[in-house]
CSV table of C-alpha atoms in Angstrom, one decimal:
chain,number,residue,atom,x,y,z
A,1,GLU,CA,40.7,165.2,-140.5
A,2,VAL,CA,37.2,165.1,-142.0
A,3,GLN,CA,35.8,168.6,-141.7
A,4,LEU,CA,32.8,170.6,-142.8
A,5,VAL,CA,32.7,174.4,-142.4
A,6,GLU,CA,29.5,176.4,-143.1
A,7,SER,CA,29.3,180.1,-143.9
A,8,GLY,CA,26.9,182.6,-145.2
A,9,GLY,CA,24.4,182.9,-142.4
A,10,GLY,CA,23.1,186.2,-141.1
A,11,LEU,CA,20.2,188.5,-140.6
A,12,VAL,CA,17.8,188.8,-143.5
A,13,GLN,CA,14.3,190.4,-143.8
A,14,PRO,CA,11.2,188.3,-144.5
A,15,GLY,CA,11.0,187.7,-148.2
A,16,GLY,CA,14.7,188.0,-148.6
A,17,SER,CA,17.4,185.6,-149.9
A,18,LEU,CA,20.5,184.1,-148.5
A,19,ARG,CA,23.1,181.6,-149.9
A,20,LEU,CA,24.8,179.2,-147.5
A,21,SER,CA,28.0,177.5,-148.3
A,22,CYS,CA,29.8,174.5,-146.9
A,23,GLY,CA,33.4,173.7,-147.5
A,24,ALA,CA,34.5,170.1,-147.2
A,25,SER,CA,38.0,168.7,-146.5
A,26,GLY,CA,39.6,165.5,-145.5
A,27,PHE,CA,37.5,163.2,-147.6
A,28,SER,CA,36.5,162.6,-151.3
A,29,PHE,CA,33.6,165.0,-151.4
A,30,SER,CA,32.4,163.8,-154.8
A,31,ASN,CA,31.8,160.3,-153.5
A,32,PHE,CA,29.2,161.3,-150.9
A,33,TRP,CA,25.6,162.4,-150.7
A,34,MET,CA,25.4,165.6,-148.8
A,35,THR,CA,22.5,167.0,-146.7
A,36,TRP,CA,21.4,170.2,-145.0
A,37,VAL,CA,19.8,169.9,-141.6
A,38,ARG,CA,18.5,172.8,-139.5
A,39,GLN,CA,17.6,173.5,-135.9
A,40,ALA,CA,15.2,176.3,-135.0
A,41,PRO,CA,15.7,178.0,-131.6
A,42,GLY,CA,14.6,175.7,-128.8
A,43,LYS,CA,13.5,173.1,-131.3
A,44,GLY,CA,14.8,169.7,-132.5
A,45,LEU,CA,16.7,168.8,-135.6
A,46,GLU,CA,15.0,168.9,-139.0
A,47,TRP,CA,16.2,167.5,-142.4
A,48,VAL,CA,16.0,170.2,-145.1
A,49,ALA,CA,17.5,168.9,-148.4
A,50,ASN,CA,20.0,166.5,-149.8
A,51,ILE,CA,21.9,166.0,-153.0
A,52,LYS,CA,23.4,163.0,-154.7
A,53,GLU,CA,27.1,162.7,-155.3
A,54,ASP,CA,27.0,164.0,-158.9
A,55,GLY,CA,24.2,166.5,-158.3
A,56,SER,CA,21.7,164.5,-160.4
A,57,GLN,CA,19.2,164.0,-157.6
A,58,LYS,CA,17.9,166.5,-155.1
A,59,ASP,CA,15.3,166.1,-152.5
A,60,TYR,CA,13.6,168.7,-150.3
A,61,VAL,CA,11.3,168.7,-147.3
A,62,ASP,CA,7.9,170.0,-148.3
A,63,PHE,CA,8.1,173.3,-146.5
A,64,VAL,CA,11.1,174.5,-148.5
A,65,LYS,CA,10.1,173.1,-151.9
A,66,GLY,CA,10.1,175.9,-154.5
A,67,ARG,CA,12.0,178.3,-152.1
A,68,PHE,CA,15.3,176.5,-151.4
A,69,THR,CA,17.8,175.1,-153.9
A,70,ILE,CA,20.6,172.7,-152.9
A,71,SER,CA,23.6,172.5,-155.2
A,72,ARG,CA,27.3,171.4,-155.1
A,73,ASP,CA,30.5,172.0,-156.9
A,74,ASN,CA,32.7,168.9,-156.6
A,75,ALA,CA,35.7,170.7,-158.1
A,76,LYS,CA,35.6,173.1,-155.2
A,77,ASN,CA,34.5,170.5,-152.6
A,78,SER,CA,31.6,172.8,-151.7
A,79,LEU,CA,27.9,172.4,-150.9
A,80,TYR,CA,25.4,175.2,-151.2
A,81,LEU,CA,21.9,176.1,-150.1
A,82,GLN,CA,20.2,179.0,-151.9
A,83,MET,CA,17.3,180.2,-149.8
A,84,ASN,CA,14.7,182.5,-151.3
A,85,SER,CA,11.4,183.9,-150.0
A,86,LEU,CA,12.6,183.5,-146.5
A,87,ARG,CA,10.1,183.4,-143.6
A,88,ALA,CA,10.4,183.9,-139.9
A,89,GLU,CA,10.0,180.2,-139.4
A,90,ASP,CA,13.2,179.6,-141.4
A,91,THR,CA,15.2,181.1,-138.5
A,92,ALA,CA,17.5,178.3,-137.5
A,93,VAL,CA,21.1,177.1,-137.3
A,94,TYR,CA,21.8,175.3,-140.6
A,95,TYR,CA,24.1,172.3,-140.5
A,96,CYS,CA,26.0,170.8,-143.4
A,97,VAL,CA,26.3,167.0,-143.0
A,98,ARG,CA,27.8,164.2,-144.9
A,99,GLY,CA,25.6,161.3,-145.9
A,100,ILE,CA,22.0,160.5,-146.7
A,101,GLY,CA,21.2,157.8,-144.1
A,102,TRP,CA,23.1,158.5,-141.0
A,103,PHE,CA,25.0,161.8,-140.8
A,104,ASP,CA,28.7,161.9,-140.1
A,105,PRO,CA,30.3,164.4,-139.6
A,106,TRP,CA,28.4,167.6,-139.0
A,107,GLY,CA,29.6,171.1,-139.4
A,108,GLN,CA,29.4,173.6,-136.6
A,109,GLY,CA,26.4,175.3,-138.3
A,110,THR,CA,25.6,178.8,-139.4
A,111,LEU,CA,22.8,180.9,-138.0
A,112,VAL,CA,20.1,182.3,-140.2
A,113,THR,CA,17.8,184.9,-138.6
A,114,VAL,CA,14.8,186.1,-140.6
A,115,SER,CA,13.4,189.2,-139.0
A,116,SER,CA,12.4,192.7,-139.9
B,1,GLU,CA,5.6,161.0,-142.1
B,2,THR,CA,7.2,158.8,-139.4
B,3,VAL,CA,7.0,160.5,-136.0
B,4,MET,CA,9.9,159.7,-133.7
B,5,THR,CA,9.1,160.0,-130.0
B,6,GLN,CA,11.9,160.1,-127.4
B,7,SER,CA,11.5,159.5,-123.7
B,8,PRO,CA,12.0,160.8,-121.2
B,9,ALA,CA,12.4,164.4,-122.2
B,10,THR,CA,14.9,165.0,-119.4
B,11,LEU,CA,16.9,162.4,-117.5
B,12,SER,CA,18.8,163.3,-114.4
B,13,VAL,CA,21.7,161.0,-113.6
B,14,SER,CA,24.8,161.1,-111.4
B,15,PRO,CA,28.2,160.7,-112.9
B,16,GLY,CA,29.3,157.1,-112.8
B,17,GLU,CA,25.8,155.8,-113.1
B,18,GLY,CA,24.1,154.4,-116.2
B,19,ALA,CA,21.4,155.9,-118.4
B,20,THR,CA,18.8,154.3,-120.7
B,21,LEU,CA,17.1,156.5,-123.4
B,22,SER,CA,14.2,155.4,-125.5
B,23,CYS,CA,13.0,156.2,-129.0
B,24,ARG,CA,9.8,155.0,-130.5
B,25,ALA,CA,8.8,155.2,-134.2
B,26,SER,CA,5.2,155.7,-135.3
B,27,GLN,CA,5.8,153.0,-137.9
B,28,SER,CA,8.5,150.4,-138.5
B,29,VAL,CA,11.9,151.9,-139.5
B,30,SER,CA,13.5,148.4,-139.6
B,31,SER,CA,17.0,149.0,-138.2
B,32,LYS,CA,17.6,152.3,-140.0
B,33,LEU,CA,18.1,154.3,-136.9
B,34,ALA,CA,20.9,156.5,-135.7
B,35,TRP,CA,21.7,158.3,-132.4
B,36,TYR,CA,23.5,161.6,-132.1
B,37,LEU,CA,24.9,163.5,-129.1
B,38,HIS,CA,24.6,167.3,-129.2
B,39,LYS,CA,26.1,169.9,-126.9
B,40,PRO,CA,24.9,173.5,-127.4
B,41,GLY,CA,27.2,175.5,-129.6
B,42,GLN,CA,28.9,172.4,-130.9
B,43,ALA,CA,28.4,170.1,-133.9
B,44,PRO,CA,26.2,167.1,-133.2
B,45,ARG,CA,28.1,163.9,-133.2
B,46,LEU,CA,27.1,160.5,-134.5
B,47,LEU,CA,27.1,157.8,-131.8
B,48,ILE,CA,25.2,154.8,-133.3
B,49,TYR,CA,23.9,153.9,-136.8
B,50,ASP,CA,21.9,151.0,-138.1
B,51,ALA,CA,20.4,150.8,-134.5
B,52,SER,CA,23.4,149.1,-132.9
B,53,THR,CA,26.7,149.9,-134.7
B,54,ARG,CA,29.0,152.2,-132.9
B,55,ALA,CA,30.5,155.0,-134.9
B,56,THR,CA,34.3,155.4,-135.1
B,57,GLY,CA,35.7,156.5,-131.8
B,58,VAL,CA,32.6,155.9,-129.7
B,59,PRO,CA,33.5,153.9,-126.5
B,60,SER,CA,32.0,150.5,-125.8
B,61,ARG,CA,30.1,151.8,-122.8
B,62,VAL,CA,27.7,153.3,-125.3
B,63,SER,CA,25.4,150.8,-127.0
B,64,GLY,CA,22.2,150.8,-129.1
B,65,SER,CA,19.6,148.2,-129.5
B,66,GLY,CA,16.1,147.6,-131.0
B,67,SER,CA,14.4,147.3,-134.4
B,68,GLY,CA,11.1,148.0,-135.9
B,69,THR,CA,9.5,150.7,-133.7
B,70,GLU,CA,11.3,150.5,-130.4
B,71,PHE,CA,14.9,151.5,-129.8
B,72,THR,CA,17.2,152.1,-126.8
B,73,LEU,CA,20.4,153.9,-126.3
B,74,THR,CA,22.3,152.8,-123.2
B,75,ILE,CA,25.3,154.5,-121.6
B,76,SER,CA,27.1,153.0,-118.7
B,77,GLY,CA,29.5,154.7,-116.3
B,78,LEU,CA,28.5,158.3,-117.3
B,79,HIS,CA,31.3,160.8,-117.8
B,80,SER,CA,31.0,164.5,-117.6
B,81,GLU,CA,31.2,164.7,-121.4
B,82,ASP,CA,28.2,162.5,-121.8
B,83,PHE,CA,25.8,165.1,-120.4
B,84,ALA,CA,24.1,166.6,-123.5
B,85,ILE,CA,21.0,166.3,-125.7
B,86,PHE,CA,20.6,163.0,-127.5
B,87,TYR,CA,18.6,162.7,-130.7
B,88,CYS,CA,17.4,159.6,-132.5
B,89,HIS,CA,16.9,159.7,-136.3
B,90,GLN,CA,15.2,157.3,-138.7
B,91,TYR,CA,16.4,157.0,-142.3
B,92,ASN,CA,14.1,154.2,-143.5
B,93,ASN,CA,10.9,156.1,-144.4
B,94,TRP,CA,10.9,159.3,-146.5
B,95,PRO,CA,11.0,162.0,-145.3
B,96,TYR,CA,13.7,161.0,-142.8
B,97,THR,CA,12.9,162.4,-139.3
B,98,PHE,CA,14.4,163.1,-135.9
B,99,GLY,CA,13.1,162.7,-132.4
B,100,GLN,CA,12.6,165.8,-130.3
B,101,GLY,CA,15.6,164.9,-128.1
B,102,THR,CA,16.3,163.7,-124.6
B,103,LYS,CA,18.3,166.0,-122.3
B,104,LEU,CA,20.7,164.1,-120.1
B,105,GLU,CA,21.6,166.3,-117.2
B,106,ILE,CA,23.8,165.9,-114.1
B,107,LYS,CA,21.9,165.0,-111.0
């Protein structure tokens, strides 16, 4: 079964940092682009960042550039999102998804709450 | 960026009936459009990609159509598991963007 499992979410103060992880199983992780998508409370879905199969290309939405870093470890079948200088508006459920065009599958998500 | 507008925001339908959901793009996205179903607390699920191709395991009563700027998701014979929020998503123009969602609720 193709599966993605996120971890690392939690409560963090504004200006703080958090590192999200996503473990992949059931498919050849190193053969796929991977993406982080988020959903703020009561809001719609929002693409955050993606990374090429070998990690050689990374793209970010404007409002996280310079603050978030996407990375992967193909030997560990894992995707990461390092989030620095967190703001209240970064509060959201963060989903790990496979793909760069359409996304399939999605993980269950991990909640990040930025609050003092 | 390409703004995706879904309508209606909420659609009330009785089980067994059909539903038609719309998604409009502010500029052409060719056929690079996907639809997802999302139930609160669960992982979103891919239903349709490339505007009209059903994802693995999606029943034939779910269909997608359209190209350019106008797209439609049609579900016939609604089952209880179909009541959720549906999102369209374009992956033709950078940055890729989602619609704000249509909530399909039981009438």
